[in-house]
Short mmCIF file of C-alpha atoms in Angstrom, two decimals:
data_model
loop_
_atom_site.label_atom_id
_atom_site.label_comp_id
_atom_site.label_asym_id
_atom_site.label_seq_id
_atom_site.Cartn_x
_atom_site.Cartn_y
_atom_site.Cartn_z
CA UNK A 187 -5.89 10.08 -1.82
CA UNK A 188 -9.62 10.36 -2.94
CA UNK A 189 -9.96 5.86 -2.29
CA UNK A 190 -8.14 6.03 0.92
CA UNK A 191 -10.55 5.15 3.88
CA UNK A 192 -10.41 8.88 5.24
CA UNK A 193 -10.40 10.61 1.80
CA UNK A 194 -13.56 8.79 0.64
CA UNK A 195 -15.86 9.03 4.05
CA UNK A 196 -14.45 12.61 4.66
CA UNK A 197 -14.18 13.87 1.02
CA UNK A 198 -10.82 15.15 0.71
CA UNK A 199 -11.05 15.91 -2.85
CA UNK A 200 -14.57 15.70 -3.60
CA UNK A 201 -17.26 13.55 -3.26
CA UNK A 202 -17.29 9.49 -3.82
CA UNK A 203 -19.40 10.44 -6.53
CA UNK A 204 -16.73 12.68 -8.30
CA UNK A 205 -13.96 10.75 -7.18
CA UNK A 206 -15.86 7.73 -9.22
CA UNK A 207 -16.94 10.17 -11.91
CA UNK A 208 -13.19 10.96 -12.48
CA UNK A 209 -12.24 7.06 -12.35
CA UNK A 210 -14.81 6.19 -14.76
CA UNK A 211 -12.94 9.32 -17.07
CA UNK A 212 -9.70 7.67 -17.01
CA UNK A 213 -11.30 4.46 -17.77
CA UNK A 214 -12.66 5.68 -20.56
CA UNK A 215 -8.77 7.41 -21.85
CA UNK A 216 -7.58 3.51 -21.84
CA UNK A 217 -5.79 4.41 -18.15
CA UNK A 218 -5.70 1.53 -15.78
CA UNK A 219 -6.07 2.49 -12.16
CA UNK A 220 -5.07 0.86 -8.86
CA UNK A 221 -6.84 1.56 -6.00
CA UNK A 222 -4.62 2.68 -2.70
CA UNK A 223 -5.71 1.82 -0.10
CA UNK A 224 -7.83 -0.27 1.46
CA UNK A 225 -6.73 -0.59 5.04
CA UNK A 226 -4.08 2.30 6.32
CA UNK A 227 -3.94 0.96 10.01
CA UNK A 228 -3.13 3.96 12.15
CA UNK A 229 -5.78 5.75 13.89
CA UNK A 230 -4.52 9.32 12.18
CA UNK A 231 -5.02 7.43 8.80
CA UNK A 232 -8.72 6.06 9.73
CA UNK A 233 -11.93 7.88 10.21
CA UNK A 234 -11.98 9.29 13.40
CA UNK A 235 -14.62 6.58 14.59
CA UNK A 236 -12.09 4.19 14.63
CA UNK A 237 -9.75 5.69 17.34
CA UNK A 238 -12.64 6.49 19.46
CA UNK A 239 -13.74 2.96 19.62
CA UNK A 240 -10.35 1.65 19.40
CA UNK A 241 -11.23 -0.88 22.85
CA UNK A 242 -14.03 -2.16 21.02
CA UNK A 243 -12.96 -5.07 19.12
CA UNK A 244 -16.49 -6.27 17.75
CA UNK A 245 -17.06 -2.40 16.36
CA UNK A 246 -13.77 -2.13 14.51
CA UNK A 247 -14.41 -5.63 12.75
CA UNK A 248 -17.89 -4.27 11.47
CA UNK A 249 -16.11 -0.86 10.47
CA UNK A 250 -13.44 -2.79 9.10
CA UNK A 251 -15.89 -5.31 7.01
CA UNK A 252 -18.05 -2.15 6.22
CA UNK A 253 -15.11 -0.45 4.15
CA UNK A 254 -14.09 -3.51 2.66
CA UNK A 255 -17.07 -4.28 1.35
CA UNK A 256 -18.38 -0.51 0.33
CA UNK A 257 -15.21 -0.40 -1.63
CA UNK A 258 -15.02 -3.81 -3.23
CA UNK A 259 -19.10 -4.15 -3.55
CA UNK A 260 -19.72 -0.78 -5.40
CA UNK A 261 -21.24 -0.88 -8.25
CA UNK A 262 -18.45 1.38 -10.09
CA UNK A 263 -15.58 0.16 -8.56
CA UNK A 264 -15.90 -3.21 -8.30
CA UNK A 265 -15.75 -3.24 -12.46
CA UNK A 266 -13.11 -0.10 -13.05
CA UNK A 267 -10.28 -1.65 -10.12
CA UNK A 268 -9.25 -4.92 -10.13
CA UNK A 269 -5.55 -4.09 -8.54
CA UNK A 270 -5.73 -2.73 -4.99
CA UNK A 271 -3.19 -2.21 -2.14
CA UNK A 272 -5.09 -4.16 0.70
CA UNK A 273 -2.39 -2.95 3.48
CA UNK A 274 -0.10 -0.15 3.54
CA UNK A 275 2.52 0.15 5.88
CA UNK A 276 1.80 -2.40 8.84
CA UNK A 277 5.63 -2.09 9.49
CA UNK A 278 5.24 1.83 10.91
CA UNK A 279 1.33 1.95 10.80
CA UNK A 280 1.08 -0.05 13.62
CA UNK A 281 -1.92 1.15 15.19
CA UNK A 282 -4.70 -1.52 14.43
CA UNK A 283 -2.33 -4.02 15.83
CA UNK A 284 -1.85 -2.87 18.95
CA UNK A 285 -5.90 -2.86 19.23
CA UNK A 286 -6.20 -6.01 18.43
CA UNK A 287 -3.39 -7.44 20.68
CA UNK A 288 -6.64 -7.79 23.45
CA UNK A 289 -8.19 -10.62 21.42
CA UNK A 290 -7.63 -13.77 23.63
CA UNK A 291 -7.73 -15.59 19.76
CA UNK A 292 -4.61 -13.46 19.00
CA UNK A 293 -0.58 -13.78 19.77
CA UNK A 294 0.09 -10.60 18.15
CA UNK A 295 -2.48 -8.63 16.99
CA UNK A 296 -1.60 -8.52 13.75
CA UNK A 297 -3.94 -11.44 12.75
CA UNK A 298 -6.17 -9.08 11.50
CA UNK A 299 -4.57 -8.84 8.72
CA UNK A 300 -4.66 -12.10 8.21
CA UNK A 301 -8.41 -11.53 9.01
CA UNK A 302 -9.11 -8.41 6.15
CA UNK A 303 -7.00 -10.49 3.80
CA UNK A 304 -9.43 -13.55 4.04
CA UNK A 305 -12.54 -11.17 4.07
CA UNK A 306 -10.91 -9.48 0.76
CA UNK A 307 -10.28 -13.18 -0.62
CA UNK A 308 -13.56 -13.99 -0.05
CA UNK A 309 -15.55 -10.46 -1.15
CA UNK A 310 -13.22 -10.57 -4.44
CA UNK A 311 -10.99 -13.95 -4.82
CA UNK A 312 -10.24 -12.58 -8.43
CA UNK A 313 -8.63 -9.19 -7.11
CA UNK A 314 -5.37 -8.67 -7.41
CA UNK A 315 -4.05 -7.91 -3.68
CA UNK A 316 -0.95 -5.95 -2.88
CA UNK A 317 0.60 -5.52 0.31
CA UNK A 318 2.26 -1.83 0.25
CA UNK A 319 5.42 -0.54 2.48
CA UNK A 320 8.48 2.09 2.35
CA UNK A 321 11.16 0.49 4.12
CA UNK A 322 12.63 -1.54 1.36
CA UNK A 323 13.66 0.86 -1.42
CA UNK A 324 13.48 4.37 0.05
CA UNK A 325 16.54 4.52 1.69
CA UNK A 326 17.36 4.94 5.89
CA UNK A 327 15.53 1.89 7.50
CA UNK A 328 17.76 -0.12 8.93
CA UNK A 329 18.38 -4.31 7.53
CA UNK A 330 15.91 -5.27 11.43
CA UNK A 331 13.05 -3.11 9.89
CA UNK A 332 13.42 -4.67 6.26
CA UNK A 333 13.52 -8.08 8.35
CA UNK A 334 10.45 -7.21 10.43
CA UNK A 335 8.60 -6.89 6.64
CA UNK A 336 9.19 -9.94 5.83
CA UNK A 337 8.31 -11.12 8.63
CA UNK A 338 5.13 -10.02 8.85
CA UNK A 339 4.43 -10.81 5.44
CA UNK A 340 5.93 -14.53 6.49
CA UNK A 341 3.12 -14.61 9.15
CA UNK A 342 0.50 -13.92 6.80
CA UNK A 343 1.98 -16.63 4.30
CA UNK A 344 2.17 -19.16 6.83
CA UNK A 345 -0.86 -19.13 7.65
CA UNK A 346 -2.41 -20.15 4.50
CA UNK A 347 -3.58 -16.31 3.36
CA UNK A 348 -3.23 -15.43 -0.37
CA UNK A 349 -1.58 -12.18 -1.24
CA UNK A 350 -0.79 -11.37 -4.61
CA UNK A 351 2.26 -8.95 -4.50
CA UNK A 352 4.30 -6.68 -2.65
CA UNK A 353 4.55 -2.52 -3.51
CA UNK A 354 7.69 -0.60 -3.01
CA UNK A 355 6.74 2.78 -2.06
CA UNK A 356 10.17 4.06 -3.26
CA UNK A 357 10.18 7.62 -1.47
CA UNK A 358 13.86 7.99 -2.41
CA UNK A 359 15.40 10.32 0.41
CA UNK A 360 18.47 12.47 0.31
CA UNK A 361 20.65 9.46 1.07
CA UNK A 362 19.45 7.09 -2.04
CA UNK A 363 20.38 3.67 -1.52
CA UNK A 364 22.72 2.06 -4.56
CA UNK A 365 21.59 0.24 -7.56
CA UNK A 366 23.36 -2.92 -6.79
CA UNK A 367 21.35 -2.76 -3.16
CA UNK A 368 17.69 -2.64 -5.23
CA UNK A 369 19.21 -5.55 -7.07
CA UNK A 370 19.70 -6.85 -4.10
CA UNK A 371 16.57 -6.39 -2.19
CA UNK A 372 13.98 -7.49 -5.37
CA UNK A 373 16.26 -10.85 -5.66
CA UNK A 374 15.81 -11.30 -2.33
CA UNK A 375 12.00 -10.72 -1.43
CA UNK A 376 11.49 -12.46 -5.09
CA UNK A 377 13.52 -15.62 -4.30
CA UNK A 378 11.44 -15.54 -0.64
CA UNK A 379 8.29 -15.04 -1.53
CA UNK A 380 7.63 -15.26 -5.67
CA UNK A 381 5.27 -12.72 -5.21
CA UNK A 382 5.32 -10.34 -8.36
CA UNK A 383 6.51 -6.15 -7.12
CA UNK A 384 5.41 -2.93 -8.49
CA UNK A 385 7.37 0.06 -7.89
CA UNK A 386 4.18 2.09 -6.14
CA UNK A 387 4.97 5.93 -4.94
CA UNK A 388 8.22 6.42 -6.77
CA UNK A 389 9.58 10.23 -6.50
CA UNK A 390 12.78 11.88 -5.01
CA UNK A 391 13.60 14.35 -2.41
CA UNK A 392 13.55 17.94 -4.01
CA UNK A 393 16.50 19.14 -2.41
CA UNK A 394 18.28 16.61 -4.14
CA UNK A 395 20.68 18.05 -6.90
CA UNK A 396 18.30 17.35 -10.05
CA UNK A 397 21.32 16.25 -11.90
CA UNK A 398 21.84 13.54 -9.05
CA UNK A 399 17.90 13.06 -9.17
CA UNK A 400 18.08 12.47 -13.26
CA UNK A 401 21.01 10.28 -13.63
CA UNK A 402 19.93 7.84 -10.39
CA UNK A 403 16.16 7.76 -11.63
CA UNK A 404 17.73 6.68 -15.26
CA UNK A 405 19.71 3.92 -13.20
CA UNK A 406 16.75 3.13 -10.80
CA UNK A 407 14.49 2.64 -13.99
CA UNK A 408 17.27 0.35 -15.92
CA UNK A 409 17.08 -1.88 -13.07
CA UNK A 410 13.35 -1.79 -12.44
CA UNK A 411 12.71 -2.90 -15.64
CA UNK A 412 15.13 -5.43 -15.99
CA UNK A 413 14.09 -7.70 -12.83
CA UNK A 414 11.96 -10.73 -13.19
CA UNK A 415 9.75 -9.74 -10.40
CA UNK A 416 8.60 -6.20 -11.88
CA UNK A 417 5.06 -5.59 -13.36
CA UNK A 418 4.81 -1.68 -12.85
CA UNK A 419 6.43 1.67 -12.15
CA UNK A 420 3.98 4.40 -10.73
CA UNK A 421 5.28 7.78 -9.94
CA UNK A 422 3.37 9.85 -6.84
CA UNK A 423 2.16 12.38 -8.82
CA UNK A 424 2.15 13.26 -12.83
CA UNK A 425 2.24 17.33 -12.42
CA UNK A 426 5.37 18.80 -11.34
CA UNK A 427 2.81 21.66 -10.96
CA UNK A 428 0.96 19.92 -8.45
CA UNK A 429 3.01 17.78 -6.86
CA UNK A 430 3.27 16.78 -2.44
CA UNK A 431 6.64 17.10 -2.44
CA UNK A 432 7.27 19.95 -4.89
CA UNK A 433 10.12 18.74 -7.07
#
């Protein structure tokens, strides 16, 4: 939480300084870190600038550009995180887009992110850029939401914009979906796109029997690491003790 835009310009945690102290510590154990996120497009997810400007098109570019390259530029950071999750959520998070709907340059809006992806591709062309959602793997979005990912992520491709991969959140709910259906899913944004997946914010609803919860995380991780497309497996959170969800 301590590199999302909010957390570092509002110090959630503690201070960029400490958050980049603490980075530099797990550097230093042989722990490699990815940073989440870069852009979180909501206004509730955005420093509280953003929102109040939100008709200002030329201010949220230079806001935009600013975090990009305060992030990407540091000094620290630039060296310790060479992963990042560029986007996060554009499917639900839809906030930015709607902004940007006034450009007369823009169909949609959502060619800003075609826009920060270019900027990031130029600050860092070595960076390895994720695009980050939940509807996939979690469980309850419907097949039209999946489809609206990918095509979004289709518009972005299209257009000539280099992305790297694509994160599955994994917030399993109480409903998980089957095995055979994650097969399903990673064959099918793998065959579409050959982008390479990580498994991003993987953890399980606590009121979920933790028998249930054991033997489907055993099955979940089987097939994780047996696709083609897979590079990593994150849970959200290490410490049962300290943990959002509690379980």
């Amino acid at each position: 939480n301590s590199l999302k835009w909010d957390g570092w310009e509002e110090e959630w945690i503690g201070t960029p300084q400490e958050t980049v102290s603490a980075i530099k510590y797990l550097d230093q154990q042989g722990i490699e870190i990815r940073g989440h996120t870069l852009i979180w497009p909501g206004w509730d997810q955005m420093p509280t600038d953003m929102v109040a400007n939100q008709t200002d098109l030329a201010y949220l570019r230079a806001r935009i550009s600013q975090r990009l390259d305060s992030m990407l530029n540091h000094s620290a950071l630039s060296t310790l995180i060479t992963d990042w999750d560029v986007l996060n959520e554009i499917t639900q998070v839809r906030d930015l887009e709607g902004a940007f709907i006034a450009d007369p340059n823009f169909t949609t809006g959502r060619e800003i992110y075609q826009e920060i992806l270019t900027e990031v591709n130029t600050l860092r062309p070595e960076l390895t850029k994720y695009i980050n959602d939940y509807v996939v793997l979690s469980g309850g979005p419907s097949n039209g939401v999946i489809n609206r990912y990918k095509g979004y992520l289709e518009e972005i491709e299209n257009n000539g914009v280099q992305f790297d991969g694509i994160g599955f959140q994994c917030h399993i709910g109480t409903q998980p979906i089957s095995i055979l259906q994650v097969q399903e899913q990673l064959d099918d944004f793998f065959t579409q796109f050959g982008k390479r997946h990580k498994v991003t914010e993987f953890d399980i609803d606590p009121s979920v029997p933790e028998e249930v919860q054991g033997n489907y995380m055993a099955d979940f991780l089987t097939m994780i690491f047996s696709h083609p497309s897979m590079d990593a497996f994150l849970m959200w959170g290490f410490w049962d003790g300290n943990h959002w969800k509690q379980g």
